CSV table of C-alpha atoms in Angstrom, one decimal:
chain,number,residue,atom,x,y,z
A,1,MET,CA,-33.9,-17.6,6.4
A,2,THR,CA,-34.5,-16.8,10.2
A,3,ASP,CA,-32.0,-15.7,12.8
A,4,GLU,CA,-31.8,-19.2,14.1
A,5,THR,CA,-30.8,-20.7,10.8
A,6,ARG,CA,-28.3,-18.1,9.6
A,7,ALA,CA,-24.8,-18.3,10.7
A,8,PRO,CA,-24.1,-15.9,13.7
A,9,LEU,CA,-21.7,-13.0,13.6
A,10,ALA,CA,-18.2,-13.6,15.3
A,11,LEU,CA,-17.6,-11.0,17.8
A,12,THR,CA,-14.1,-10.7,19.2
A,13,MET,CA,-13.4,-9.5,22.8
A,14,GLY,CA,-10.7,-7.0,21.9
A,15,ASP,CA,-8.6,-5.8,24.7
A,16,PRO,CA,-10.4,-7.3,27.8
A,17,ALA,CA,-9.5,-4.4,30.0
A,18,GLY,CA,-11.1,-2.0,27.5
A,19,ILE,CA,-14.8,-1.0,26.7
A,20,GLY,CA,-15.4,-3.8,24.3
A,21,LEU,CA,-16.7,-5.9,27.1
A,22,ASP,CA,-18.9,-2.9,28.4
A,23,VAL,CA,-20.4,-2.3,24.9
A,24,THR,CA,-21.0,-6.0,24.2
A,25,LEU,CA,-22.8,-6.5,27.2
A,26,GLU,CA,-24.9,-3.3,26.8
A,27,ALA,CA,-25.7,-4.2,23.1
A,28,TRP,CA,-26.9,-7.8,24.1
A,29,THR,CA,-29.1,-6.4,26.9
A,30,ARG,CA,-30.8,-4.2,24.3
A,31,ARG,CA,-30.8,-6.9,21.6
A,32,ASP,CA,-34.7,-7.0,21.3
A,33,ALA,CA,-35.3,-3.2,21.2
A,34,LEU,CA,-32.4,-3.0,18.7
A,35,GLY,CA,-33.5,-5.9,16.6
A,36,LEU,CA,-29.9,-7.3,16.6
A,37,ALA,CA,-29.1,-10.5,14.8
A,38,PRO,CA,-27.3,-13.3,16.8
A,39,PHE,CA,-23.8,-13.0,17.5
A,40,LEU,CA,-21.3,-15.4,19.2
A,41,PHE,CA,-18.7,-13.6,21.6
A,42,ILE,CA,-15.2,-14.9,21.4
A,43,GLY,CA,-13.5,-14.4,24.7
A,44,ASP,CA,-13.1,-15.2,28.3
A,45,PRO,CA,-16.6,-15.9,29.9
A,46,ALA,CA,-15.5,-15.4,33.3
A,47,VAL,CA,-14.1,-11.9,32.5
A,48,LEU,CA,-17.3,-11.1,30.8
A,49,ALA,CA,-19.4,-12.3,33.7
A,50,GLU,CA,-17.2,-10.1,36.1
A,51,ARG,CA,-17.6,-7.0,33.9
A,52,ALA,CA,-21.3,-7.5,33.9
A,53,ARG,CA,-21.2,-7.7,37.7
A,54,LEU,CA,-19.1,-4.5,37.8
A,55,LEU,CA,-21.6,-2.7,35.7
A,56,GLY,CA,-24.9,-4.1,37.4
A,57,LEU,CA,-26.1,-5.6,34.4
A,58,ASP,CA,-28.3,-9.0,34.7
A,59,VAL,CA,-26.8,-11.0,31.8
A,60,SER,CA,-26.9,-14.8,31.5
A,61,ILE,CA,-23.6,-16.0,29.8
A,62,THR,CA,-23.4,-19.7,28.1
A,63,GLU,CA,-20.5,-21.2,26.7
A,64,ALA,CA,-21.3,-22.0,23.1
A,65,ASP,CA,-20.0,-22.7,19.6
A,66,HIS,CA,-21.2,-21.5,16.1
A,67,ARG,CA,-24.0,-24.2,16.0
A,68,SER,CA,-25.7,-23.3,19.2
A,69,ALA,CA,-25.1,-19.4,19.4
A,70,ALA,CA,-28.2,-18.4,17.5
A,71,GLY,CA,-30.5,-20.6,19.4
A,72,LEU,CA,-29.2,-19.4,22.8
A,73,PHE,CA,-29.0,-15.8,21.8
A,74,ALA,CA,-32.6,-14.8,22.9
A,75,THR,CA,-32.1,-15.7,26.4
A,76,SER,CA,-28.3,-15.9,27.0
A,77,LEU,CA,-25.2,-14.3,25.6
A,78,PRO,CA,-23.2,-17.1,23.8
A,79,VAL,CA,-19.5,-17.2,24.4
A,80,LEU,CA,-16.9,-19.3,22.7
A,81,PRO,CA,-14.3,-19.6,25.4
A,82,ILE,CA,-10.8,-18.2,25.1
A,83,ALA,CA,-9.3,-17.7,28.5
A,84,CYS,CA,-7.3,-14.7,29.5
A,85,PRO,CA,-3.9,-16.0,31.0
A,86,ALA,CA,-3.7,-12.9,33.5
A,87,PRO,CA,-6.3,-11.4,35.8
A,88,VAL,CA,-8.1,-8.6,34.1
A,89,ILE,CA,-8.9,-5.3,35.7
A,90,ALA,CA,-11.1,-2.8,33.8
A,91,GLY,CA,-9.0,0.0,32.6
A,92,ARG,CA,-5.8,-1.6,33.2
A,93,ALA,CA,-4.3,-3.2,30.1
A,94,ASP,CA,-1.9,-6.1,30.7
A,95,SER,CA,0.2,-7.4,27.6
A,96,ALA,CA,0.1,-10.9,29.4
A,97,ASN,CA,-3.3,-11.2,27.8
A,98,ALA,CA,-2.2,-10.3,24.4
A,99,PRO,CA,-2.3,-14.1,23.5
A,100,ALA,CA,-6.1,-14.4,24.2
A,101,VAL,CA,-6.8,-11.0,22.3
A,102,ILE,CA,-4.9,-12.3,19.2
A,103,GLY,CA,-6.3,-15.8,19.5
A,104,ALA,CA,-9.7,-14.5,19.6
A,105,ILE,CA,-9.2,-12.6,16.3
A,106,GLN,CA,-7.6,-15.6,14.7
A,107,THR,CA,-10.5,-17.8,15.7
A,108,ALA,CA,-13.0,-15.5,14.4
A,109,VAL,CA,-11.3,-15.3,11.0
A,110,GLN,CA,-11.0,-19.0,10.7
A,111,MET,CA,-14.6,-19.7,11.7
A,112,THR,CA,-15.9,-17.1,9.1
A,113,LEU,CA,-13.6,-18.5,6.2
A,114,ALA,CA,-15.1,-21.8,7.1
A,115,SER,CA,-18.6,-20.3,6.8
A,116,GLN,CA,-19.3,-21.2,10.4
A,117,THR,CA,-19.9,-17.6,11.1
A,118,ALA,CA,-21.2,-15.0,8.8
A,119,ALA,CA,-18.8,-12.1,9.4
A,120,VAL,CA,-16.0,-10.9,11.8
A,121,VAL,CA,-16.9,-8.0,14.1
A,122,THR,CA,-13.8,-6.9,16.2
A,123,ASN,CA,-13.9,-5.0,19.4
A,124,PRO,CA,-11.2,-2.5,20.0
A,125,ILE,CA,-7.6,-3.5,20.7
A,126,ALA,CA,-4.6,-1.5,22.2
A,127,LYS,CA,-1.8,-1.7,19.7
A,128,SER,CA,0.7,-0.6,22.2
A,129,VAL,CA,-0.2,-3.4,24.6
A,130,LEU,CA,0.1,-6.1,21.8
A,131,TYR,CA,3.5,-4.6,20.6
A,132,ALA,CA,4.8,-5.2,24.2
A,133,ALA,CA,3.9,-8.8,23.7
A,134,GLY,CA,5.7,-9.1,20.3
A,135,PHE,CA,2.8,-8.3,18.0
A,136,ARG,CA,4.6,-7.2,14.4
A,137,PHE,CA,1.5,-5.7,12.7
A,138,PRO,CA,0.7,-1.9,12.7
A,139,GLY,CA,-3.0,-2.8,13.8
A,140,HIS,CA,-5.9,-4.9,13.5
A,141,THR,CA,-6.4,-4.3,9.7
A,142,GLU,CA,-2.9,-5.5,8.7
A,143,PHE,CA,-3.2,-8.5,10.8
A,144,LEU,CA,-6.6,-9.5,9.3
A,145,ALA,CA,-5.0,-9.1,5.8
A,146,GLU,CA,-2.1,-11.5,6.8
A,147,LEU,CA,-4.8,-14.0,8.0
A,148,GLY,CA,-6.6,-13.6,4.8
A,149,SER,CA,-3.5,-13.7,2.6
A,150,VAL,CA,-2.3,-17.0,4.2
A,151,ALA,CA,-5.9,-18.5,3.7
A,152,ARG,CA,-6.1,-17.7,0.1
A,153,ASN,CA,-2.3,-18.0,-0.6
A,154,LYS,CA,-1.9,-14.6,-2.1
A,155,PRO,CA,-1.1,-11.2,-1.1
A,156,LEU,CA,-4.1,-8.8,-0.1
A,157,LEU,CA,-4.3,-4.9,0.1
A,158,PRO,CA,-6.7,-4.2,2.9
A,159,ILE,CA,-8.7,-1.0,2.7
A,160,MET,CA,-9.9,0.8,5.6
A,161,MET,CA,-13.3,2.5,5.1
A,162,LEU,CA,-15.3,4.6,7.6
A,163,ALA,CA,-18.9,4.2,6.8
A,164,GLY,CA,-21.8,6.3,8.4
A,165,PRO,CA,-25.2,7.5,7.6
A,166,LYS,CA,-23.8,10.5,6.0
A,167,LEU,CA,-20.4,9.6,4.5
A,168,ARG,CA,-18.3,6.7,3.4
A,169,ALA,CA,-14.6,7.6,3.4
A,170,VAL,CA,-11.4,5.6,2.6
A,171,PRO,CA,-8.0,6.8,3.5
A,172,VAL,CA,-5.5,5.5,0.8
A,173,THR,CA,-2.5,5.9,3.3
A,174,ILE,CA,-3.4,4.8,7.0
A,175,HIS,CA,-1.2,4.9,10.1
A,176,ILE,CA,1.9,6.5,8.9
A,177,PRO,CA,3.2,10.0,9.8
A,178,LEU,CA,2.0,12.9,7.8
A,179,LYS,CA,5.6,13.7,6.6
A,180,ASN,CA,5.8,10.3,5.0
A,181,VAL,CA,2.5,10.5,3.0
A,182,PRO,CA,3.9,12.0,-0.3
A,183,GLY,CA,6.7,9.5,-0.7
A,184,LEU,CA,4.3,6.6,-0.1
A,185,LEU,CA,1.4,7.8,-2.3
A,186,THR,CA,2.0,6.1,-5.5
A,187,ALA,CA,-0.2,5.8,-8.6
A,188,ASP,CA,-0.4,2.0,-8.0
A,189,LEU,CA,-1.4,2.4,-4.6
A,190,ILE,CA,-4.3,5.0,-5.4
A,191,TYR,CA,-5.6,2.8,-8.2
A,192,ARG,CA,-5.6,-0.5,-6.5
A,193,THR,CA,-7.4,1.2,-3.6
A,194,ALA,CA,-9.9,2.6,-5.8
A,195,VAL,CA,-10.7,-0.6,-7.7
A,196,ILE,CA,-10.9,-2.7,-4.6
A,197,THR,CA,-13.3,-0.1,-3.2
A,198,ALA,CA,-15.5,0.0,-6.1
A,199,ALA,CA,-15.6,-3.9,-6.4
A,200,ASP,CA,-16.8,-4.2,-2.7
A,201,LEU,CA,-19.2,-1.4,-3.0
A,202,LYS,CA,-20.9,-3.5,-5.8
A,203,ALA,CA,-20.4,-6.9,-4.2
A,204,ARG,CA,-21.1,-6.2,-0.5
A,205,PHE,CA,-23.0,-3.0,-0.4
A,206,GLY,CA,-25.2,-3.5,-3.3
A,207,ILE,CA,-24.3,-0.3,-5.3
A,208,ALA,CA,-24.5,-1.2,-8.9
A,209,ALA,CA,-22.3,1.6,-10.1
A,210,PRO,CA,-20.4,3.1,-7.3
A,211,ARG,CA,-19.3,6.7,-7.6
A,212,LEU,CA,-15.8,7.6,-6.3
A,213,ALA,CA,-14.9,11.0,-5.4
A,214,ILE,CA,-11.0,11.2,-5.2
A,215,ALA,CA,-9.5,13.9,-3.0
A,216,GLY,CA,-6.3,15.7,-3.8
A,217,LEU,CA,-3.4,15.7,-1.5
A,218,ASN,CA,-2.5,19.6,-1.4
A,219,PRO,CA,-4.6,22.5,-0.6
A,220,HIS,CA,-6.8,23.2,-3.6
A,221,ALA,CA,-5.8,20.0,-5.1
A,222,GLY,CA,-2.5,21.6,-5.8
A,223,GLU,CA,-3.8,24.5,-7.8
A,224,SER,CA,-2.2,23.7,-11.1
A,225,GLY,CA,1.2,23.0,-9.5
A,226,ALA,CA,1.3,26.2,-7.4
A,227,LEU,CA,0.7,24.3,-4.2
A,228,GLY,CA,2.3,21.0,-5.1
A,229,LEU,CA,2.9,18.7,-8.0
A,230,GLU,CA,1.6,15.3,-6.8
A,231,ASP,CA,-2.1,16.0,-7.6
A,232,ASP,CA,-1.4,16.6,-11.3
A,233,ALA,CA,1.6,14.3,-11.6
A,234,ILE,CA,0.1,11.2,-9.6
A,235,ILE,CA,-3.6,11.4,-8.8
A,236,ARG,CA,-5.0,13.0,-12.0
A,237,PRO,CA,-3.6,10.2,-14.3
A,238,VAL,CA,-5.1,7.5,-11.8
A,239,VAL,CA,-8.6,9.1,-12.1
A,240,GLU,CA,-8.3,9.3,-15.9
A,241,ARG,CA,-7.3,5.4,-16.1
A,242,LEU,CA,-10.2,4.6,-13.8
A,243,GLN,CA,-12.5,6.5,-16.0
A,244,ALA,CA,-11.1,4.8,-19.2
A,245,GLU,CA,-11.8,1.4,-17.4
A,246,GLY,CA,-15.4,2.3,-16.7
A,247,ILE,CA,-15.2,3.2,-13.2
A,248,ASP,CA,-17.3,6.4,-12.2
A,249,ALA,CA,-14.4,8.5,-10.7
A,250,VAL,CA,-13.9,12.3,-10.5
A,251,GLY,CA,-10.8,14.2,-9.1
A,252,PRO,CA,-8.5,15.2,-7.7
A,253,LEU,CA,-10.9,17.3,-5.8
A,254,PRO,CA,-10.1,20.1,-3.2
A,255,ALA,CA,-10.7,18.3,0.1
A,256,ASP,CA,-12.1,21.4,1.8
A,257,THR,CA,-15.1,21.5,-0.6
A,258,MET,CA,-15.8,17.8,-0.7
A,259,PHE,CA,-17.8,17.2,2.5
A,260,HIS,CA,-20.7,19.6,2.5
A,261,ASP,CA,-24.2,18.2,2.1
A,262,ARG,CA,-24.5,19.1,-1.7
A,263,ALA,CA,-21.1,17.6,-2.5
A,264,ARG,CA,-21.8,14.3,-0.6
A,265,ALA,CA,-24.9,13.7,-2.6
A,266,THR,CA,-22.7,13.5,-5.7
A,267,TYR,CA,-20.8,10.4,-4.6
A,268,ASP,CA,-21.0,7.0,-2.8
A,269,VAL,CA,-17.5,7.1,-1.2
A,270,ALA,CA,-14.6,9.7,-0.9
A,271,LEU,CA,-11.1,8.5,-1.4
A,272,CYS,CA,-8.8,10.6,0.7
A,273,MET,CA,-4.9,10.6,0.6
A,274,TYR,CA,-4.2,10.2,4.3
A,275,HIS,CA,-5.8,9.3,7.6
A,276,ASP,CA,-7.0,12.6,9.0
A,277,GLN,CA,-8.3,13.8,5.6
A,278,ALA,CA,-10.7,10.8,5.7
A,279,LEU,CA,-11.4,10.3,9.4
A,280,ILE,CA,-12.0,13.8,10.4
A,281,PRO,CA,-15.0,14.4,8.3
A,282,ALA,CA,-16.3,10.7,8.9
A,283,LYS,CA,-16.2,11.2,12.7
A,284,ALA,CA,-17.7,14.7,12.5
A,285,LEU,CA,-20.5,13.5,10.5
A,286,GLY,CA,-21.1,10.4,12.5
A,287,PHE,CA,-19.0,9.9,15.6
A,288,ASP,CA,-21.4,7.5,17.3
A,289,ASP,CA,-22.8,5.6,14.5
A,290,SER,CA,-20.0,5.1,11.8
A,291,VAL,CA,-18.3,1.9,11.3
A,292,ASN,CA,-14.9,0.7,10.3
A,293,VAL,CA,-15.2,-1.7,7.4
A,294,THR,CA,-12.1,-3.5,5.9
A,295,LEU,CA,-12.5,-4.0,2.3
A,296,GLY,CA,-10.3,-6.4,0.2
A,297,LEU,CA,-10.5,-9.3,2.3
A,298,PRO,CA,-12.1,-12.7,1.7
A,299,PHE,CA,-14.4,-12.2,4.6
A,300,ILE,CA,-16.5,-9.4,6.0
A,301,ARG,CA,-14.9,-7.5,8.7
A,302,THR,CA,-16.5,-4.6,10.6
A,303,SER,CA,-15.6,-2.7,13.8
A,304,PRO,CA,-16.7,0.3,15.9
A,305,ASP,CA,-14.8,3.3,15.1
A,306,HIS,CA,-13.7,4.0,18.7
A,307,GLY,CA,-10.8,2.7,20.8
A,308,THR,CA,-10.4,0.9,24.0
A,309,ALA,CA,-11.3,4.0,26.1
A,310,PHE,CA,-9.7,2.4,29.3
A,311,GLY,CA,-10.5,5.4,31.3
A,312,ILE,CA,-14.3,4.6,31.3
A,313,ALA,CA,-14.1,0.8,31.1
A,314,GLY,CA,-16.3,-0.8,33.7
A,315,GLN,CA,-17.7,2.5,34.9
A,316,ARG,CA,-21.3,3.7,35.3
A,317,LEU,CA,-22.8,7.1,35.7
A,318,ASP,CA,-26.3,8.0,36.8
A,319,GLY,CA,-27.3,4.3,36.9
A,320,ARG,CA,-26.0,3.5,33.3
A,321,THR,CA,-22.9,2.2,31.6
A,322,ILE,CA,-20.8,5.1,30.6
A,323,ALA,CA,-19.4,3.4,27.4
A,324,ARG,CA,-22.0,3.8,24.7
A,325,ALA,CA,-22.7,0.8,22.3
A,326,ASP,CA,-23.9,2.8,19.4
A,327,SER,CA,-21.0,2.3,17.4
A,328,LEU,CA,-20.8,-1.6,18.0
A,329,VAL,CA,-24.5,-2.0,17.2
A,330,ALA,CA,-24.0,0.0,13.9
A,331,ALA,CA,-20.9,-2.6,13.2
A,332,LEU,CA,-23.0,-5.6,14.1
A,333,ARG,CA,-26.1,-4.3,12.0
A,334,MET,CA,-23.7,-3.6,9.0
A,335,ALA,CA,-21.9,-6.9,9.1
A,336,ARG,CA,-25.3,-8.6,9.1
A,337,GLU,CA,-26.5,-6.5,6.1
A,338,LEU,CA,-23.2,-7.1,4.0
A,339,ALA,CA,-23.3,-10.7,4.8
A,340,ASP,CA,-27.1,-10.9,3.7
A,341,THR,CA,-26.2,-8.9,0.6
A,342,GLU,CA,-23.2,-11.1,-0.3
A,343,ARG,CA,-25.3,-14.4,0.3
A,344,SER,CA,-28.1,-13.1,-2.0
A,345,ASP,CA,-25.6,-12.3,-4.6
A,346,ILE,CA,-24.0,-15.8,-4.4
A,347,GLU,CA,-27.4,-17.3,-4.5
A,348,ASN,CA,-28.7,-15.4,-7.4
A,349,ALA,CA,-25.5,-16.0,-9.5
A,350,GLY,CA,-26.1,-19.7,-8.8
A,351,ILE,CA,-29.7,-19.6,-10.0
A,352,GLU,CA,-28.6,-17.6,-13.1
A,353,SER,CA,-25.9,-20.1,-13.8
A,354,ALA,CA,-28.2,-23.1,-13.5
A,355,SER,CA,-30.8,-21.6,-15.8
């Protein structure tokens, strides 16, 4: 299947005042050198064109839909128009544009669920800006889970995974204060996170028997209760249950010895108990090329692992765009790979059932 016959990726604009537009333009201008598969940008074409002018980039922009995007991609950046209600100034977020930001995400999900696009790739949003407009979700991940839940008519548990060349890491609890982690860290949550992670690594990453390394909560994984009871009381029984069900899991492991080279060679993903326990090693080992992947959804979603970076949006230094497109490029590549793996598995299952 060629690029022009495969469904394109759906790329949302994110906050239009941030660097999402910068890295999108930069990625498209380097599409041939990077070997990028076609994507359809969902956002305001006039705002994108103005950002290209501001950055001194010669980019042809054409309004398109999922049917025409792949054919246009070689010579023009295809855009499915969603207009921003208010003027956009690079680096100056405006909650008046929140409906367009949210609309782009909704459209990308709807198109991907309908198989019009292959996967959702999201540019960064500014949660505080959306909150000011009445957005009721903690972030991208929870909103995507809500859209998937409505589409499938069942509750979903979204799993955030940072995936880079050297480490895949999953935080069991995500955007909550550290002081609240022990109270929210239940055996059920750890178990469901592990099961969903293992299932998606099989179905979308092509790992036949995923190996899970599960971190402890406390220093030294509690040191037999001397440094905390949660590791033995909550985490260890979950690991034993996973092992009994045939999932290759070990733990709870002391987090301070999980991420050196030899340790990482023994597992496919690290399940960590809180945000920074997962994201500090993930970003330290792959700051520019790690990808945020949401597991547990009825569609593929990836994202760069950086934020809106308003302070450098629309700016150049020494003749080039300051914002680096490396993480977006990695997100686009991973989305395409995951979509192709999933499609291959579905086609192979169809062949097997027919025979």
